[in-house]
mmCIF file of C-alpha atoms and ligand atoms in Angstrom:
data_model
loop_
_atom_site.group_PDB
_atom_site.id
_atom_site.type_symbol
_atom_site.label_atom_id
_atom_site.label_comp_id
_atom_site.label_asym_id
_atom_site.label_seq_id
_atom_site.Cartn_x
_atom_site.Cartn_y
_atom_site.Cartn_z
ATOM 1 C CA MET R 1 28.459 130.764 189.953
ATOM 2 C CA HIS R 2 29.129 129.477 186.425
ATOM 3 C CA LYS R 3 27.328 130.481 183.292
ATOM 4 C CA LYS R 4 24.261 128.215 182.745
ATOM 5 C CA ILE R 5 24.318 125.717 179.979
ATOM 6 C CA ARG R 6 21.535 126.929 177.829
ATOM 7 C CA LYS R 7 22.318 125.684 174.407
ATOM 8 C CA ALA R 8 22.905 122.170 172.908
ATOM 9 C CA VAL R 9 24.371 121.273 169.535
ATOM 10 C CA ILE R 10 23.213 118.214 167.820
ATOM 11 C CA PRO R 11 25.419 117.378 164.863
ATOM 12 C CA ALA R 12 23.327 115.518 162.322
ATOM 13 C CA ALA R 13 25.014 116.184 158.964
ATOM 14 C CA GLY R 14 27.079 112.825 158.650
ATOM 15 C CA PHE R 15 26.457 110.419 155.888
ATOM 16 C CA GLY R 16 25.463 107.490 158.117
ATOM 17 C CA THR R 17 27.295 105.120 155.933
ATOM 18 C CA ARG R 18 27.012 102.178 158.351
ATOM 19 C CA MET R 19 23.308 102.222 158.044
ATOM 20 C CA LEU R 20 23.000 102.336 154.285
ATOM 21 C CA PRO R 21 20.802 101.842 152.357
ATOM 22 C CA ALA R 22 18.310 102.935 155.079
ATOM 23 C CA THR R 23 20.163 106.413 155.192
ATOM 24 C CA LYS R 24 20.229 106.939 151.428
ATOM 25 C CA SER R 25 17.155 109.197 151.469
ATOM 26 C CA VAL R 26 16.219 109.116 155.200
ATOM 27 C CA PRO R 27 18.553 110.877 157.681
ATOM 28 C CA LYS R 28 19.894 108.516 160.323
ATOM 29 C CA GLU R 29 18.386 110.803 163.037
ATOM 30 C CA LEU R 30 14.871 110.085 161.714
ATOM 31 C CA LEU R 31 15.182 106.212 161.769
ATOM 32 C CA THR R 32 12.593 104.991 164.247
ATOM 33 C CA VAL R 33 13.435 103.386 167.594
ATOM 34 C CA VAL R 34 10.041 101.697 168.467
ATOM 35 C CA ASP R 35 7.741 104.466 167.254
ATOM 36 C CA ARG R 36 9.730 107.673 167.698
ATOM 37 C CA PRO R 37 12.518 108.983 165.468
ATOM 38 C CA LEU R 38 15.903 108.698 167.145
ATOM 39 C CA ILE R 39 16.284 112.509 167.308
ATOM 40 C CA ASP R 40 13.259 112.880 169.468
ATOM 41 C CA TYR R 41 14.929 110.946 172.361
ATOM 42 C CA ILE R 42 18.083 113.130 172.006
ATOM 43 C CA VAL R 43 16.107 116.414 171.981
ATOM 44 C CA GLU R 44 14.037 115.115 175.032
ATOM 45 C CA GLU R 45 17.303 114.445 176.935
ATOM 46 C CA ALA R 46 18.564 117.939 176.123
ATOM 47 C CA PHE R 47 15.382 119.678 177.343
ATOM 48 C CA ALA R 48 15.273 117.537 180.434
ATOM 49 C CA ALA R 49 18.769 118.723 181.345
ATOM 50 C CA GLY R 50 17.510 122.382 181.303
ATOM 51 C CA ILE R 51 18.633 123.234 177.817
ATOM 52 C CA GLU R 52 16.654 126.174 176.425
ATOM 53 C CA HIS R 53 17.681 126.169 172.791
ATOM 54 C CA VAL R 54 18.777 123.176 170.549
ATOM 55 C CA VAL R 55 20.837 123.794 167.463
ATOM 56 C CA VAL R 56 20.658 120.899 164.942
ATOM 57 C CA VAL R 57 23.450 120.854 162.325
ATOM 58 C CA HIS R 58 22.328 119.178 159.256
ATOM 59 C CA GLY R 59 23.174 118.957 155.630
ATOM 60 C CA ARG R 60 21.652 116.765 153.067
ATOM 61 C CA MET R 61 17.939 115.996 153.504
ATOM 62 C CA LYS R 62 17.480 119.038 155.722
ATOM 63 C CA GLY R 63 13.796 119.276 154.997
ATOM 64 C CA ALA R 64 12.820 116.032 156.662
ATOM 65 C CA ILE R 65 14.460 116.843 159.976
ATOM 66 C CA GLU R 66 13.024 120.347 160.013
ATOM 67 C CA ASP R 67 9.505 119.168 159.129
ATOM 68 C CA HIS R 68 9.622 116.653 161.915
ATOM 69 C CA PHE R 69 9.818 119.555 164.500
ATOM 70 C CA ASP R 70 6.971 121.613 162.915
ATOM 71 C CA HIS R 71 3.603 121.835 164.459
ATOM 72 C CA ALA R 72 1.507 119.618 162.287
ATOM 73 C CA PHE R 73 -1.810 121.534 162.446
ATOM 74 C CA GLU R 74 -3.723 119.327 159.866
ATOM 75 C CA LEU R 75 -2.599 116.114 161.555
ATOM 76 C CA ASP R 76 -3.547 117.522 164.991
ATOM 77 C CA SER R 77 -7.022 118.642 164.028
ATOM 78 C CA SER R 78 -7.712 115.267 162.243
ATOM 79 C CA LEU R 79 -6.569 113.207 165.294
ATOM 80 C CA ARG R 80 -8.659 115.440 167.556
ATOM 81 C CA LYS R 81 -11.704 115.062 165.310
ATOM 82 C CA ALA R 82 -11.325 111.345 165.551
ATOM 83 C CA GLY R 83 -11.233 111.586 169.325
ATOM 84 C CA LYS R 84 -7.542 110.485 169.426
ATOM 85 C CA HIS R 85 -6.589 113.271 172.039
ATOM 86 C CA PRO R 86 -3.792 111.362 173.903
ATOM 87 C CA LEU R 87 -2.056 110.609 170.608
ATOM 88 C CA ALA R 88 -2.437 114.241 169.435
ATOM 89 C CA ASP R 89 -1.150 115.455 172.908
ATOM 90 C CA ARG R 90 1.839 113.084 172.744
ATOM 91 C CA ILE R 91 2.855 114.532 169.309
ATOM 92 C CA SER R 92 2.345 118.118 170.202
ATOM 93 C CA GLY R 93 4.082 117.578 173.639
ATOM 94 C CA ALA R 94 7.335 116.272 171.885
ATOM 95 C CA THR R 95 7.517 119.437 169.657
ATOM 96 C CA PRO R 96 9.851 122.088 170.999
ATOM 97 C CA GLN R 97 8.361 125.467 171.589
ATOM 98 C CA THR R 98 8.612 128.013 168.735
ATOM 99 C CA GLY R 99 12.147 129.487 168.742
ATOM 100 C CA ALA R 100 13.489 126.859 170.983
ATOM 101 C CA ILE R 101 15.122 124.931 167.985
ATOM 102 C CA SER R 102 17.180 126.205 165.073
ATOM 103 C CA PHE R 103 18.992 124.648 162.275
ATOM 104 C CA VAL R 104 22.451 125.308 160.830
ATOM 105 C CA ARG R 105 23.631 123.914 157.570
ATOM 106 C CA GLN R 106 27.012 122.247 157.278
ATOM 107 C CA GLN R 107 27.690 122.669 153.659
ATOM 108 C CA GLU R 108 30.253 119.921 153.482
ATOM 109 C CA ALA R 109 30.493 116.965 155.769
ATOM 110 C CA ARG R 110 34.114 117.761 156.960
ATOM 111 C CA GLY R 111 33.891 115.996 160.256
ATOM 112 C CA LEU R 112 32.352 116.157 163.720
ATOM 113 C CA GLY R 113 34.553 118.996 164.821
ATOM 114 C CA HIS R 114 33.736 121.068 161.842
ATOM 115 C CA ALA R 115 29.903 120.412 162.353
ATOM 116 C CA ILE R 116 30.236 121.782 165.851
ATOM 117 C CA TRP R 117 32.242 124.804 164.685
ATOM 118 C CA THR R 118 29.345 125.425 162.179
ATOM 119 C CA ALA R 119 27.208 126.290 165.084
ATOM 120 C CA ARG R 120 29.399 128.825 166.650
ATOM 121 C CA HIS R 121 27.422 131.940 165.670
ATOM 122 C CA VAL R 122 24.171 130.500 167.209
ATOM 123 C CA VAL R 123 26.000 129.303 170.410
ATOM 124 C CA GLY R 124 27.961 132.539 170.898
ATOM 125 C CA ASP R 125 30.413 133.139 173.819
ATOM 126 C CA GLU R 126 28.932 130.704 176.330
ATOM 127 C CA PRO R 127 29.462 127.086 177.427
ATOM 128 C CA PHE R 128 27.284 124.659 175.580
ATOM 129 C CA ALA R 129 26.396 120.970 175.395
ATOM 130 C CA VAL R 130 26.868 118.485 172.388
ATOM 131 C CA LEU R 131 24.743 115.336 171.985
ATOM 132 C CA LEU R 132 25.596 112.942 169.222
ATOM 133 C CA PRO R 133 22.209 111.918 168.092
ATOM 134 C CA ASP R 134 23.157 108.348 167.071
ATOM 135 C CA MET R 135 24.222 107.509 170.601
ATOM 136 C CA LEU R 136 21.051 106.676 172.506
ATOM 137 C CA MET R 137 21.905 106.705 176.161
ATOM 138 C CA VAL R 138 19.348 105.260 178.500
ATOM 139 C CA ALA R 139 19.436 105.814 182.276
ATOM 140 C CA GLN R 140 17.217 106.750 185.169
ATOM 141 C CA THR R 141 18.818 110.137 185.342
ATOM 142 C CA PRO R 142 19.611 111.213 181.790
ATOM 143 C CA CYS R 143 23.229 111.422 180.982
ATOM 144 C CA LEU R 144 23.329 115.051 180.113
ATOM 145 C CA SER R 145 21.450 116.016 183.355
ATOM 146 C CA SER R 146 24.193 114.468 185.381
ATOM 147 C CA MET R 147 26.843 116.193 183.300
ATOM 148 C CA VAL R 148 25.192 119.514 183.821
ATOM 149 C CA ASP R 149 25.393 118.788 187.637
ATOM 150 C CA LEU R 150 29.053 118.122 187.330
ATOM 151 C CA TYR R 151 29.623 121.209 185.274
ATOM 152 C CA GLU R 152 27.736 123.341 187.831
ATOM 153 C CA GLU R 153 29.899 121.920 190.692
ATOM 154 C CA THR R 154 33.206 122.370 188.836
ATOM 155 C CA GLY R 155 32.855 124.834 185.977
ATOM 156 C CA SER R 156 34.979 122.560 183.892
ATOM 157 C CA ASN R 157 34.406 121.082 180.406
ATOM 158 C CA VAL R 158 32.919 117.582 180.789
ATOM 159 C CA VAL R 159 33.094 114.552 178.509
ATOM 160 C CA ALA R 160 30.963 111.481 178.968
ATOM 161 C CA VAL R 161 32.981 108.309 179.225
ATOM 162 C CA GLU R 162 32.257 104.613 179.477
ATOM 163 C CA ARG R 163 34.287 101.443 180.165
ATOM 164 C CA CYS R 164 34.977 99.086 177.255
ATOM 165 C CA ASP R 165 36.561 95.632 177.103
ATOM 166 C CA PRO R 166 40.375 96.409 176.908
ATOM 167 C CA GLN R 167 40.449 94.124 173.822
ATOM 168 C CA GLU R 168 38.058 96.485 172.037
ATOM 169 C CA ALA R 169 39.792 99.732 172.995
ATOM 170 C CA HIS R 170 41.422 100.126 169.582
ATOM 171 C CA LYS R 171 37.946 100.815 168.069
ATOM 172 C CA PHE R 172 37.277 103.866 170.176
ATOM 173 C CA GLY R 173 38.499 107.414 171.294
ATOM 174 C CA ILE R 174 40.187 106.620 174.471
ATOM 175 C CA VAL R 175 41.021 108.968 177.315
ATOM 176 C CA SER R 176 43.825 108.883 180.052
ATOM 177 C CA LEU R 177 42.624 109.928 183.510
ATOM 178 C CA GLN R 178 44.462 111.333 186.483
ATOM 179 C CA PRO R 179 42.645 111.036 189.912
ATOM 180 C CA GLY R 180 42.677 114.030 192.109
ATOM 181 C CA SER R 181 41.282 115.199 195.455
ATOM 182 C CA ASP R 182 38.674 117.313 193.683
ATOM 183 C CA GLY R 183 37.816 114.505 191.241
ATOM 184 C CA SER R 184 39.476 113.026 188.245
ATOM 185 C CA ARG R 185 40.601 114.825 185.145
ATOM 186 C CA ILE R 186 41.280 113.868 181.652
ATOM 187 C CA THR R 187 44.894 114.220 180.771
ATOM 188 C CA GLY R 188 44.989 112.836 177.275
ATOM 189 C CA LEU R 189 42.885 111.717 174.361
ATOM 190 C CA VAL R 190 43.728 109.306 171.678
ATOM 191 C CA GLU R 191 41.540 108.315 168.605
ATOM 192 C CA LYS R 192 41.622 104.537 167.941
ATOM 193 C CA PRO R 193 44.915 103.615 169.645
ATOM 194 C CA ALA R 194 46.867 100.691 168.292
ATOM 195 C CA PRO R 195 45.982 97.335 169.831
ATOM 196 C CA GLY R 196 47.514 97.016 173.274
ATOM 197 C CA GLU R 197 48.517 100.584 173.445
ATOM 198 C CA ALA R 198 45.406 102.197 174.903
ATOM 199 C CA PRO R 199 46.057 104.354 177.995
ATOM 200 C CA SER R 200 42.942 103.158 179.697
ATOM 201 C CA ASN R 201 39.710 101.360 178.853
ATOM 202 C CA PHE R 202 37.615 104.455 179.229
ATOM 203 C CA PHE R 203 36.101 105.558 175.823
ATOM 204 C CA ILE R 204 34.555 108.876 174.855
ATOM 205 C CA SER R 205 30.810 108.378 174.537
ATOM 206 C CA GLY R 206 28.344 110.706 172.915
ATOM 207 C CA ARG R 207 27.811 113.774 175.177
ATOM 208 C CA TYR R 208 29.965 116.773 175.905
ATOM 209 C CA ILE R 209 29.846 120.150 177.785
ATOM 210 C CA LEU R 210 32.264 122.551 176.278
ATOM 211 C CA HIS R 211 33.598 125.949 176.899
ATOM 212 C CA PRO R 212 33.238 128.290 173.784
ATOM 213 C CA GLU R 213 37.116 128.591 173.454
ATOM 214 C CA VAL R 214 36.819 125.237 171.549
ATOM 215 C CA PHE R 215 35.463 127.109 168.550
ATOM 216 C CA ALA R 216 38.687 129.187 168.043
ATOM 217 C CA ILE R 217 40.665 125.966 168.317
ATOM 218 C CA LEU R 218 38.366 124.195 165.673
ATOM 219 C CA GLU R 219 38.640 127.219 163.341
ATOM 220 C CA ASP R 220 42.450 126.756 162.830
ATOM 221 C CA GLN R 221 42.558 123.031 163.156
ATOM 222 C CA ALA R 222 44.088 120.912 160.384
ATOM 223 C CA PRO R 223 42.176 117.754 159.245
ATOM 224 C CA GLY R 224 43.084 114.685 161.274
ATOM 225 C CA ALA R 225 42.086 111.013 161.050
ATOM 226 C CA GLY R 226 40.168 110.249 157.850
ATOM 227 C CA GLY R 227 40.907 113.727 156.443
ATOM 228 C CA GLU R 228 38.183 115.136 158.832
ATOM 229 C CA ILE R 229 38.165 118.047 161.396
ATOM 230 C CA GLN R 230 38.160 115.827 164.446
ATOM 231 C CA LEU R 231 36.626 116.986 167.881
ATOM 232 C CA THR R 232 39.065 114.673 169.733
ATOM 233 C CA ASP R 233 41.981 116.705 168.251
ATOM 234 C CA ALA R 234 40.457 120.030 169.428
ATOM 235 C CA LEU R 235 39.906 118.645 172.920
ATOM 236 C CA ARG R 236 43.493 117.607 173.141
ATOM 237 C CA THR R 237 44.449 121.279 172.315
ATOM 238 C CA LEU R 238 41.842 122.565 174.911
ATOM 239 C CA LEU R 239 43.571 120.411 177.521
ATOM 240 C CA GLN R 240 46.574 122.681 177.308
ATOM 241 C CA THR R 241 44.677 125.581 178.884
ATOM 242 C CA GLN R 242 41.493 124.104 180.436
ATOM 243 C CA VAL R 243 40.462 121.302 182.646
ATOM 244 C CA ILE R 244 38.244 118.510 181.212
ATOM 245 C CA ARG R 245 36.320 116.335 183.621
ATOM 246 C CA PRO R 246 35.229 112.853 182.805
ATOM 247 C CA TYR R 247 31.669 111.853 183.610
ATOM 248 C CA GLU R 248 31.363 108.070 183.778
ATOM 249 C CA PHE R 249 27.996 107.121 182.368
ATOM 250 C CA ALA R 250 26.745 103.975 184.071
ATOM 251 C CA GLY R 251 23.477 103.508 182.030
ATOM 252 C CA ARG R 252 23.154 101.758 178.797
ATOM 253 C CA THR R 253 24.314 103.182 175.425
ATOM 254 C CA PHE R 254 23.058 101.934 172.119
ATOM 255 C CA ASP R 255 25.159 103.036 169.009
ATOM 256 C CA CYS R 256 22.268 103.458 166.692
ATOM 257 C CA GLY R 257 24.666 104.298 163.840
ATOM 258 C CA SER R 258 25.393 100.583 163.534
ATOM 259 C CA PRO R 259 22.848 97.844 162.592
ATOM 260 C CA THR R 260 23.548 95.809 165.869
ATOM 261 C CA GLY R 261 23.169 98.887 168.171
ATOM 262 C CA TYR R 262 20.101 100.036 166.386
ATOM 263 C CA VAL R 263 18.246 96.685 166.523
ATOM 264 C CA SER R 264 19.248 96.324 170.202
ATOM 265 C CA ALA R 265 17.889 99.668 171.040
ATOM 266 C CA ASN R 266 14.578 98.850 169.381
ATOM 267 C CA LEU R 267 14.329 95.529 171.387
ATOM 268 C CA HIS R 268 15.205 97.064 174.607
ATOM 269 C CA LEU R 269 13.051 100.037 174.471
ATOM 270 C CA ALA R 270 10.067 98.102 173.092
ATOM 271 C CA MET R 271 10.505 95.474 175.908
ATOM 272 C CA ALA R 272 10.320 98.513 178.407
ATOM 273 C CA ARG R 273 6.878 99.376 177.053
ATOM 274 C CA PRO R 274 3.887 97.664 178.856
ATOM 275 C CA ASP R 275 1.785 97.818 175.722
ATOM 276 C CA LEU R 276 4.417 95.981 173.569
ATOM 277 C CA ALA R 277 6.413 93.787 176.024
ATOM 278 C CA SER R 278 4.397 90.563 176.199
ATOM 279 C CA ALA R 279 3.640 90.259 172.470
ATOM 280 C CA LEU R 280 7.314 90.888 171.735
ATOM 281 C CA ALA R 281 8.536 88.453 174.401
ATOM 282 C CA ALA R 282 6.343 85.698 172.786
ATOM 283 C CA GLU R 283 7.887 86.520 169.433
ATOM 284 C CA ILE R 284 11.385 86.368 170.779
ATOM 285 C CA GLU R 285 10.665 83.217 172.541
ATOM 286 C CA GLY R 286 9.259 81.519 169.439
ATOM 287 C CA LEU R 287 12.154 82.689 167.435
ATOM 288 C CA LEU R 288 14.824 81.369 170.012
ATOM 289 C CA THR R 289 12.924 78.013 170.123
ATOM 290 C CA ARG R 290 13.123 77.615 166.396
ATOM 291 C CA GLU R 291 16.802 78.730 166.238
ATOM 292 C CA ASN R 292 17.633 76.185 169.006
ATOM 293 C CA ALA R 293 15.797 73.354 167.221
ATOM 294 C CA LYS R 294 17.672 74.126 164.077
ATOM 295 C CA ALA R 295 20.977 74.159 165.875
ATOM 296 C CA ALA R 296 20.254 70.774 167.650
HETATM 297 P P1 LIG B 301 29.688 109.464 162.779
HETATM 298 O O1 LIG B 301 30.967 109.262 162.106
HETATM 299 O O2 LIG B 301 29.216 108.460 163.766
HETATM 300 O O3 LIG B 301 28.434 109.695 161.807
HETATM 301 O O4 LIG B 301 29.560 110.905 163.383
HETATM 302 P P2 LIG B 301 28.361 109.366 160.329
HETATM 303 O O5 LIG B 301 29.550 109.959 159.552
HETATM 304 O O6 LIG B 301 27.018 109.903 159.951
HETATM 305 O O7 LIG B 301 28.245 107.840 160.129
HETATM 306 P P3 LIG B 301 28.979 106.709 159.405
HETATM 307 O O8 LIG B 301 30.303 106.523 160.217
HETATM 308 O O9 LIG B 301 29.243 107.169 158.066
HETATM 309 O O10 LIG B 301 28.134 105.497 159.452
HETATM 310 C C1 LIG B 301 29.154 111.279 164.720
HETATM 311 C C2 LIG B 301 28.052 112.358 164.546
HETATM 312 O O11 LIG B 301 28.663 113.461 163.940
HETATM 313 C C3 LIG B 301 27.834 113.939 162.811
HETATM 314 C C4 LIG B 301 26.997 112.707 162.385
HETATM 315 O O12 LIG B 301 25.771 113.065 161.758
HETATM 316 C C5 LIG B 301 26.866 111.937 163.773
HETATM 317 O O13 LIG B 301 25.711 112.436 164.364
HETATM 318 N N1 LIG B 301 28.586 114.425 161.790
HETATM 319 C C6 LIG B 301 29.783 113.776 161.320
HETATM 320 C C7 LIG B 301 28.322 115.663 161.238
HETATM 321 O O14 LIG B 301 27.251 116.437 161.531
HETATM 322 N N2 LIG B 301 29.094 116.158 160.181
HETATM 323 C C8 LIG B 301 30.213 115.486 159.771
HETATM 324 O O15 LIG B 301 30.840 115.982 158.837
HETATM 325 C C9 LIG B 301 30.469 114.293 160.358
#
């Protein structure tokens, strides 16, 4: 019986430069996908996987993210007075229970690995999950739930991976894999390999389940690519003593830290909403007709 995965770390202290100027005064995690902030989807995925406590690592603009997870008493009572009970229920239903979410400050944005290390005292000596909040991962069974299943089966660290076009592999963190009778293992990790030198076309996506030994590795780790404390470097060290299993995510991932991924996520999730789909489909159809006429 392996220790239960009870805690999840959501690193949200980066600068979000690819989404500037939107992220100049609004944290990337609060940008809306249809009508919910991005971080809502991520927190929902965590709790759906059985997580009991979410730790958000934030830096600048901390107030806005914390306020979003407060119970909004005035708003709730005004919506209820106006008879808008379903909307009030939807808002309060998305708010974590008191004590189930906490916030840790990363005083300096020194990289993803450093952001995770910042949460070490709250996580303590137990395995935990990491969800990158800009990677919106959509699937019938949420990605983290499937990863928790794999962890419970094997007791290993688990990293979500996806396949990319081999021509694009140089843009990602790529893993090398070794098949085995008890399932495949990750044998190496390389951040943005030179074109043509990627060991596979499996890239590291936005979810991890890690044993707490990673904190000691991160503590002593020198800055890597871009002068940042990189999680990939720590995982490479972890591989020397522990097994890391790949979980191949087969759903759809939107990188909401980039304009294309963000707009695509909005389109896809809006089209999945029965109350929005037909109006939006008409809008897209009109747009395509105009663009095609222009091109003709
Ligand atoms: P990214 O590199 O995608 O995020 O980091 P970023 O730095 O915010 O975005 P760009 O590249 O400038 O556009 C992956 C995740 O790690 C967090 C980010 O908030 C993001 O969720 N992160 C990154 C931190 O929490 N702290 C850091 O020092 C760096």
